[in-house]
JSON list of C-alpha atoms in Angstrom, two decimals:
[
{"chain": "A", "resi": 77, "resn": "UNK", "atom": "CA", "xyz": [-13.52, 3.20, 2.33]},
{"chain": "A", "resi": 78, "resn": "UNK", "atom": "CA", "xyz": [-12.84, -0.44, 3.12]},
{"chain": "A", "resi": 79, "resn": "UNK", "atom": "CA", "xyz": [-14.07, -1.43, 6.42]},
{"chain": "A", "resi": 80, "resn": "UNK", "atom": "CA", "xyz": [-10.91, -1.07, 8.78]},
{"chain": "A", "resi": 81, "resn": "UNK", "atom": "CA", "xyz": [-12.04, -4.52, 10.65]},
{"chain": "A", "resi": 82, "resn": "UNK", "atom": "CA", "xyz": [-11.75, -6.11, 7.34]},
{"chain": "A", "resi": 83, "resn": "UNK", "atom": "CA", "xyz": [-8.65, -4.52, 6.21]},
{"chain": "A", "resi": 84, "resn": "UNK", "atom": "CA", "xyz": [-7.12, -5.44, 9.65]},
{"chain": "A", "resi": 85, "resn": "UNK", "atom": "CA", "xyz": [-7.93, -9.08, 8.89]},
{"chain": "A", "resi": 86, "resn": "UNK", "atom": "CA", "xyz": [-6.87, -9.42, 5.52]},
{"chain": "A", "resi": 87, "resn": "UNK", "atom": "CA", "xyz": [-3.46, -7.79, 5.63]},
{"chain": "A", "resi": 88, "resn": "UNK", "atom": "CA", "xyz": [-0.80, -10.46, 5.50]},
{"chain": "A", "resi": 89, "resn": "UNK", "atom": "CA", "xyz": [3.08, -10.42, 5.86]},
{"chain": "A", "resi": 90, "resn": "UNK", "atom": "CA", "xyz": [4.26, -10.63, 2.08]},
{"chain": "A", "resi": 91, "resn": "UNK", "atom": "CA", "xyz": [7.83, -11.87, 1.27]},
{"chain": "A", "resi": 92, "resn": "UNK", "atom": "CA", "xyz": [7.06, -12.48, -2.44]},
{"chain": "A", "resi": 93, "resn": "UNK", "atom": "CA", "xyz": [7.08, -9.37, -4.71]},
{"chain": "A", "resi": 94, "resn": "UNK", "atom": "CA", "xyz": [6.32, -8.56, -8.23]},
{"chain": "A", "resi": 95, "resn": "UNK", "atom": "CA", "xyz": [9.23, -6.56, -9.80]},
{"chain": "A", "resi": 96, "resn": "UNK", "atom": "CA", "xyz": [6.80, -3.47, -10.51]},
{"chain": "A", "resi": 97, "resn": "UNK", "atom": "CA", "xyz": [7.82, -0.12, -9.16]},
{"chain": "A", "resi": 98, "resn": "UNK", "atom": "CA", "xyz": [5.44, 2.08, -6.88]},
{"chain": "A", "resi": 99, "resn": "UNK", "atom": "CA", "xyz": [4.27, 5.19, -7.65]},
{"chain": "A", "resi": 100, "resn": "UNK", "atom": "CA", "xyz": [5.76, 8.00, -5.69]},
{"chain": "A", "resi": 101, "resn": "UNK", "atom": "CA", "xyz": [2.36, 9.66, -4.90]},
{"chain": "A", "resi": 102, "resn": "UNK", "atom": "CA", "xyz": [1.16, 5.89, -3.60]},
{"chain": "A", "resi": 103, "resn": "UNK", "atom": "CA", "xyz": [4.43, 6.05, -1.28]},
{"chain": "A", "resi": 104, "resn": "UNK", "atom": "CA", "xyz": [3.58, 9.47, -0.12]},
{"chain": "A", "resi": 105, "resn": "UNK", "atom": "CA", "xyz": [0.45, 8.51, 0.86]},
{"chain": "A", "resi": 106, "resn": "UNK", "atom": "CA", "xyz": [1.43, 5.55, 2.87]},
{"chain": "A", "resi": 107, "resn": "UNK", "atom": "CA", "xyz": [3.94, 7.43, 4.70]},
{"chain": "A", "resi": 108, "resn": "UNK", "atom": "CA", "xyz": [1.78, 10.17, 5.46]},
{"chain": "A", "resi": 109, "resn": "UNK", "atom": "CA", "xyz": [-0.33, 7.43, 7.15]},
{"chain": "A", "resi": 110, "resn": "UNK", "atom": "CA", "xyz": [2.54, 6.60, 9.17]},
{"chain": "A", "resi": 111, "resn": "UNK", "atom": "CA", "xyz": [3.28, 10.27, 10.21]},
{"chain": "A", "resi": 112, "resn": "UNK", "atom": "CA", "xyz": [-0.50, 10.35, 11.66]},
{"chain": "A", "resi": 113, "resn": "UNK", "atom": "CA", "xyz": [0.11, 7.92, 14.05]},
{"chain": "A", "resi": 114, "resn": "UNK", "atom": "CA", "xyz": [0.03, 8.77, 17.76]},
{"chain": "A", "resi": 115, "resn": "UNK", "atom": "CA", "xyz": [3.25, 9.60, 19.70]},
{"chain": "A", "resi": 116, "resn": "UNK", "atom": "CA", "xyz": [4.13, 10.19, 23.25]},
{"chain": "A", "resi": 117, "resn": "UNK", "atom": "CA", "xyz": [3.70, 13.77, 24.13]},
{"chain": "A", "resi": 118, "resn": "UNK", "atom": "CA", "xyz": [2.80, 14.19, 20.40]},
{"chain": "A", "resi": 119, "resn": "UNK", "atom": "CA", "xyz": [6.90, 14.43, 19.82]},
{"chain": "A", "resi": 120, "resn": "UNK", "atom": "CA", "xyz": [6.51, 12.78, 16.48]},
{"chain": "A", "resi": 121, "resn": "UNK", "atom": "CA", "xyz": [10.43, 11.71, 17.11]},
{"chain": "A", "resi": 122, "resn": "UNK", "atom": "CA", "xyz": [11.01, 9.44, 14.16]},
{"chain": "A", "resi": 123, "resn": "UNK", "atom": "CA", "xyz": [12.53, 9.36, 10.83]},
{"chain": "A", "resi": 124, "resn": "UNK", "atom": "CA", "xyz": [11.46, 7.12, 7.78]},
{"chain": "A", "resi": 125, "resn": "UNK", "atom": "CA", "xyz": [14.20, 6.33, 5.26]},
{"chain": "A", "resi": 126, "resn": "UNK", "atom": "CA", "xyz": [12.98, 5.29, 1.86]},
{"chain": "A", "resi": 127, "resn": "UNK", "atom": "CA", "xyz": [15.21, 3.05, 0.03]},
{"chain": "A", "resi": 128, "resn": "UNK", "atom": "CA", "xyz": [14.92, 2.58, -3.89]},
{"chain": "A", "resi": 129, "resn": "UNK", "atom": "CA", "xyz": [18.57, 2.16, -4.79]},
{"chain": "A", "resi": 130, "resn": "UNK", "atom": "CA", "xyz": [19.36, -1.22, -5.61]},
{"chain": "A", "resi": 131, "resn": "UNK", "atom": "CA", "xyz": [22.84, -1.14, -4.14]},
{"chain": "A", "resi": 132, "resn": "UNK", "atom": "CA", "xyz": [21.34, 0.40, -0.93]},
{"chain": "A", "resi": 133, "resn": "UNK", "atom": "CA", "xyz": [18.47, -2.13, -0.76]},
{"chain": "A", "resi": 134, "resn": "UNK", "atom": "CA", "xyz": [21.22, -4.91, -1.05]},
{"chain": "A", "resi": 135, "resn": "UNK", "atom": "CA", "xyz": [22.94, -3.26, 1.97]},
{"chain": "A", "resi": 136, "resn": "UNK", "atom": "CA", "xyz": [19.82, -3.24, 3.89]},
{"chain": "A", "resi": 137, "resn": "UNK", "atom": "CA", "xyz": [19.18, -6.72, 3.08]},
{"chain": "A", "resi": 138, "resn": "UNK", "atom": "CA", "xyz": [22.64, -7.69, 4.27]},
{"chain": "A", "resi": 139, "resn": "UNK", "atom": "CA", "xyz": [22.13, -5.65, 7.51]},
{"chain": "A", "resi": 140, "resn": "UNK", "atom": "CA", "xyz": [18.89, -7.90, 7.78]},
{"chain": "A", "resi": 141, "resn": "UNK", "atom": "CA", "xyz": [21.03, -11.00, 7.95]},
{"chain": "A", "resi": 142, "resn": "UNK", "atom": "CA", "xyz": [20.57, -11.63, 4.37]},
{"chain": "A", "resi": 143, "resn": "UNK", "atom": "CA", "xyz": [16.62, -11.94, 4.24]},
{"chain": "A", "resi": 144, "resn": "UNK", "atom": "CA", "xyz": [16.26, -12.21, 0.42]},
{"chain": "A", "resi": 145, "resn": "UNK", "atom": "CA", "xyz": [12.73, -10.91, 0.38]},
{"chain": "A", "resi": 146, "resn": "UNK", "atom": "CA", "xyz": [14.01, -7.42, 1.55]},
{"chain": "A", "resi": 147, "resn": "UNK", "atom": "CA", "xyz": [16.26, -6.89, -1.37]},
{"chain": "A", "resi": 148, "resn": "UNK", "atom": "CA", "xyz": [13.77, -8.15, -3.71]},
{"chain": "A", "resi": 149, "resn": "UNK", "atom": "CA", "xyz": [11.03, -5.57, -2.73]},
{"chain": "A", "resi": 150, "resn": "UNK", "atom": "CA", "xyz": [10.64, -2.67, -5.01]},
{"chain": "A", "resi": 151, "resn": "UNK", "atom": "CA", "xyz": [10.86, -0.40, -1.93]},
{"chain": "A", "resi": 152, "resn": "UNK", "atom": "CA", "xyz": [12.41, -0.60, 1.68]},
{"chain": "A", "resi": 153, "resn": "UNK", "atom": "CA", "xyz": [11.18, 1.65, 4.67]},
{"chain": "A", "resi": 154, "resn": "UNK", "atom": "CA", "xyz": [13.60, 1.93, 7.50]},
{"chain": "A", "resi": 155, "resn": "UNK", "atom": "CA", "xyz": [11.63, 3.27, 10.53]},
{"chain": "A", "resi": 156, "resn": "UNK", "atom": "CA", "xyz": [13.74, 5.17, 13.16]},
{"chain": "A", "resi": 157, "resn": "UNK", "atom": "CA", "xyz": [13.26, 6.65, 16.63]},
{"chain": "A", "resi": 158, "resn": "UNK", "atom": "CA", "xyz": [14.96, 9.80, 17.39]},
{"chain": "A", "resi": 159, "resn": "UNK", "atom": "CA", "xyz": [16.56, 8.76, 20.69]},
{"chain": "A", "resi": 160, "resn": "UNK", "atom": "CA", "xyz": [18.21, 12.22, 21.51]},
{"chain": "A", "resi": 161, "resn": "UNK", "atom": "CA", "xyz": [14.72, 13.71, 21.20]},
{"chain": "A", "resi": 162, "resn": "UNK", "atom": "CA", "xyz": [12.97, 10.93, 23.10]},
{"chain": "A", "resi": 163, "resn": "UNK", "atom": "CA", "xyz": [15.82, 11.01, 25.97]},
{"chain": "A", "resi": 164, "resn": "UNK", "atom": "CA", "xyz": [15.73, 14.80, 26.35]},
{"chain": "A", "resi": 165, "resn": "UNK", "atom": "CA", "xyz": [11.88, 14.58, 27.07]},
{"chain": "A", "resi": 166, "resn": "UNK", "atom": "CA", "xyz": [11.47, 11.27, 29.00]},
{"chain": "A", "resi": 167, "resn": "UNK", "atom": "CA", "xyz": [14.84, 10.12, 29.93]},
{"chain": "A", "resi": 168, "resn": "UNK", "atom": "CA", "xyz": [15.60, 6.18, 29.92]},
{"chain": "A", "resi": 169, "resn": "UNK", "atom": "CA", "xyz": [12.08, 5.31, 29.59]},
{"chain": "A", "resi": 170, "resn": "UNK", "atom": "CA", "xyz": [11.86, 7.52, 26.07]},
{"chain": "A", "resi": 171, "resn": "UNK", "atom": "CA", "xyz": [14.41, 5.73, 24.60]},
{"chain": "A", "resi": 172, "resn": "UNK", "atom": "CA", "xyz": [13.70, 2.09, 25.74]},
{"chain": "A", "resi": 173, "resn": "UNK", "atom": "CA", "xyz": [10.02, 2.30, 25.43]},
{"chain": "A", "resi": 174, "resn": "UNK", "atom": "CA", "xyz": [8.28, 5.38, 24.37]},
{"chain": "A", "resi": 175, "resn": "UNK", "atom": "CA", "xyz": [10.27, 5.89, 21.15]},
{"chain": "A", "resi": 176, "resn": "UNK", "atom": "CA", "xyz": [9.99, 2.16, 20.23]},
{"chain": "A", "resi": 177, "resn": "UNK", "atom": "CA", "xyz": [6.10, 2.21, 20.86]},
{"chain": "A", "resi": 178, "resn": "UNK", "atom": "CA", "xyz": [5.82, 5.29, 18.88]},
{"chain": "A", "resi": 179, "resn": "UNK", "atom": "CA", "xyz": [7.49, 4.03, 15.58]},
{"chain": "A", "resi": 180, "resn": "UNK", "atom": "CA", "xyz": [5.82, 0.73, 16.25]},
{"chain": "A", "resi": 181, "resn": "UNK", "atom": "CA", "xyz": [2.35, 2.54, 15.77]},
{"chain": "A", "resi": 182, "resn": "UNK", "atom": "CA", "xyz": [3.65, 4.38, 12.83]},
{"chain": "A", "resi": 183, "resn": "UNK", "atom": "CA", "xyz": [4.74, 1.28, 11.14]},
{"chain": "A", "resi": 184, "resn": "UNK", "atom": "CA", "xyz": [1.32, -0.38, 11.68]},
{"chain": "A", "resi": 185, "resn": "UNK", "atom": "CA", "xyz": [-0.42, 2.51, 10.14]},
{"chain": "A", "resi": 186, "resn": "UNK", "atom": "CA", "xyz": [1.99, 2.19, 7.23]},
{"chain": "A", "resi": 187, "resn": "UNK", "atom": "CA", "xyz": [1.15, -1.45, 7.07]},
{"chain": "A", "resi": 188, "resn": "UNK", "atom": "CA", "xyz": [-2.43, -1.03, 6.76]},
{"chain": "A", "resi": 189, "resn": "UNK", "atom": "CA", "xyz": [-2.07, 1.96, 4.45]},
{"chain": "A", "resi": 190, "resn": "UNK", "atom": "CA", "xyz": [0.31, -0.13, 1.90]},
{"chain": "A", "resi": 191, "resn": "UNK", "atom": "CA", "xyz": [-2.61, -3.04, 1.95]},
{"chain": "A", "resi": 192, "resn": "UNK", "atom": "CA", "xyz": [-5.38, -0.62, 1.22]},
{"chain": "A", "resi": 193, "resn": "UNK", "atom": "CA", "xyz": [-3.13, 0.58, -1.88]},
{"chain": "A", "resi": 194, "resn": "UNK", "atom": "CA", "xyz": [-2.79, -3.00, -2.91]},
{"chain": "A", "resi": 195, "resn": "UNK", "atom": "CA", "xyz": [0.86, -3.32, -1.58]},
{"chain": "A", "resi": 196, "resn": "UNK", "atom": "CA", "xyz": [2.33, -6.15, 0.38]},
{"chain": "A", "resi": 197, "resn": "UNK", "atom": "CA", "xyz": [4.69, -5.59, 3.19]},
{"chain": "A", "resi": 198, "resn": "UNK", "atom": "CA", "xyz": [6.65, -7.56, 6.00]},
{"chain": "A", "resi": 199, "resn": "UNK", "atom": "CA", "xyz": [7.64, -5.94, 9.34]},
{"chain": "A", "resi": 200, "resn": "UNK", "atom": "CA", "xyz": [11.31, -6.97, 9.60]},
{"chain": "A", "resi": 201, "resn": "UNK", "atom": "CA", "xyz": [12.78, -6.55, 13.09]},
{"chain": "A", "resi": 202, "resn": "UNK", "atom": "CA", "xyz": [15.80, -8.88, 12.65]},
{"chain": "A", "resi": 203, "resn": "UNK", "atom": "CA", "xyz": [18.62, -6.71, 11.84]},
{"chain": "A", "resi": 204, "resn": "UNK", "atom": "CA", "xyz": [21.83, -5.23, 12.81]},
{"chain": "A", "resi": 205, "resn": "UNK", "atom": "CA", "xyz": [21.14, -1.22, 13.67]},
{"chain": "A", "resi": 206, "resn": "UNK", "atom": "CA", "xyz": [24.76, -0.55, 13.29]},
{"chain": "A", "resi": 207, "resn": "UNK", "atom": "CA", "xyz": [24.91, -2.12, 9.64]},
{"chain": "A", "resi": 208, "resn": "UNK", "atom": "CA", "xyz": [22.00, -0.18, 8.67]},
{"chain": "A", "resi": 209, "resn": "UNK", "atom": "CA", "xyz": [23.23, 3.17, 10.31]},
{"chain": "A", "resi": 210, "resn": "UNK", "atom": "CA", "xyz": [26.48, 2.58, 8.27]},
{"chain": "A", "resi": 211, "resn": "UNK", "atom": "CA", "xyz": [24.74, 1.60, 5.01]},
{"chain": "A", "resi": 212, "resn": "UNK", "atom": "CA", "xyz": [22.18, 4.49, 4.76]},
{"chain": "A", "resi": 213, "resn": "UNK", "atom": "CA", "xyz": [24.58, 6.98, 6.52]},
{"chain": "A", "resi": 214, "resn": "UNK", "atom": "CA", "xyz": [21.65, 7.32, 9.40]},
{"chain": "A", "resi": 215, "resn": "UNK", "atom": "CA", "xyz": [22.93, 9.67, 12.14]},
{"chain": "A", "resi": 216, "resn": "UNK", "atom": "CA", "xyz": [23.31, 8.06, 15.63]},
{"chain": "A", "resi": 217, "resn": "UNK", "atom": "CA", "xyz": [20.55, 10.07, 17.00]},
{"chain": "A", "resi": 218, "resn": "UNK", "atom": "CA", "xyz": [18.13, 8.14, 14.95]},
{"chain": "A", "resi": 219, "resn": "UNK", "atom": "CA", "xyz": [17.94, 4.18, 16.21]},
{"chain": "A", "resi": 220, "resn": "UNK", "atom": "CA", "xyz": [16.21, 1.74, 13.62]},
{"chain": "A", "resi": 221, "resn": "UNK", "atom": "CA", "xyz": [13.42, -0.17, 14.98]},
{"chain": "A", "resi": 222, "resn": "UNK", "atom": "CA", "xyz": [11.71, -1.54, 11.87]},
{"chain": "A", "resi": 223, "resn": "UNK", "atom": "CA", "xyz": [12.55, -2.50, 8.28]},
{"chain": "A", "resi": 224, "resn": "UNK", "atom": "CA", "xyz": [9.57, -2.61, 5.90]},
{"chain": "A", "resi": 225, "resn": "UNK", "atom": "CA", "xyz": [9.94, -4.21, 2.23]},
{"chain": "A", "resi": 226, "resn": "UNK", "atom": "CA", "xyz": [7.19, -3.00, 0.11]},
{"chain": "A", "resi": 227, "resn": "UNK", "atom": "CA", "xyz": [5.70, -4.05, -3.03]},
{"chain": "A", "resi": 228, "resn": "UNK", "atom": "CA", "xyz": [3.06, -5.40, -5.11]},
{"chain": "A", "resi": 229, "resn": "UNK", "atom": "CA", "xyz": [2.54, -9.13, -3.96]},
{"chain": "A", "resi": 230, "resn": "UNK", "atom": "CA", "xyz": [3.38, -11.92, -6.07]},
{"chain": "A", "resi": 231, "resn": "UNK", "atom": "CA", "xyz": [1.22, -14.02, -3.93]},
{"chain": "A", "resi": 232, "resn": "UNK", "atom": "CA", "xyz": [-0.93, -13.46, -1.12]},
{"chain": "A", "resi": 233, "resn": "UNK", "atom": "CA", "xyz": [-0.13, -15.92, 1.90]},
{"chain": "A", "resi": 234, "resn": "UNK", "atom": "CA", "xyz": [-3.10, -17.64, 3.55]},
{"chain": "A", "resi": 235, "resn": "UNK", "atom": "CA", "xyz": [-4.46, -16.39, 7.09]},
{"chain": "A", "resi": 236, "resn": "UNK", "atom": "CA", "xyz": [-2.11, -17.28, 9.67]},
{"chain": "A", "resi": 237, "resn": "UNK", "atom": "CA", "xyz": [-3.69, -19.27, 12.83]},
{"chain": "A", "resi": 238, "resn": "UNK", "atom": "CA", "xyz": [-4.48, -16.66, 15.70]},
{"chain": "A", "resi": 239, "resn": "UNK", "atom": "CA", "xyz": [-5.40, -17.49, 19.33]},
{"chain": "A", "resi": 240, "resn": "UNK", "atom": "CA", "xyz": [-9.01, -17.13, 20.22]},
{"chain": "A", "resi": 241, "resn": "UNK", "atom": "CA", "xyz": [-10.42, -14.09, 22.17]},
{"chain": "A", "resi": 242, "resn": "UNK", "atom": "CA", "xyz": [-10.72, -16.15, 25.15]},
{"chain": "A", "resi": 243, "resn": "UNK", "atom": "CA", "xyz": [-7.43, -17.12, 25.19]},
{"chain": "A", "resi": 244, "resn": "UNK", "atom": "CA", "xyz": [-5.93, -13.54, 24.83]},
{"chain": "A", "resi": 245, "resn": "UNK", "atom": "CA", "xyz": [-8.11, -11.50, 26.74]},
{"chain": "A", "resi": 246, "resn": "UNK", "atom": "CA", "xyz": [-8.58, -11.18, 30.46]},
{"chain": "A", "resi": 247, "resn": "UNK", "atom": "CA", "xyz": [-11.91, -9.33, 31.57]},
{"chain": "A", "resi": 248, "resn": "UNK", "atom": "CA", "xyz": [-11.56, -7.98, 34.81]}
]
């Protein structure tokens, strides 16, 4: 097993993918890692849409305001929160915070698991929720939170600059 700290530091947002398909067993491992993320009250109120169909990938890219790398990835994951379940348990805070946090934790697991499998990914947050729901026939109860294109990297971007520990952490 690779050191988790190295994995975290090595992972990159990849926007240039090889056309190679991704094995279903690899995808299942990655999505299972996402399912193991923590969730508020262990609700696990999230849903993942795995998109391989070229026409649907094109529609997802369109909903992402025509970000080319989304369509060019062999696979796209659309991660959603179950707003009805979160509202029933936690009211407004469940839909405006807890559900978003739960999906975000799952997506981070997915990104790290993908990298450990040799896959690149990119967290896309700029999209029209309504267009995604329409294109993928996502029920209204599921609100898209993130779009994640996945595939083998055609290139690995350099390490981005990071703020220092002292600039980012306040010790009280």
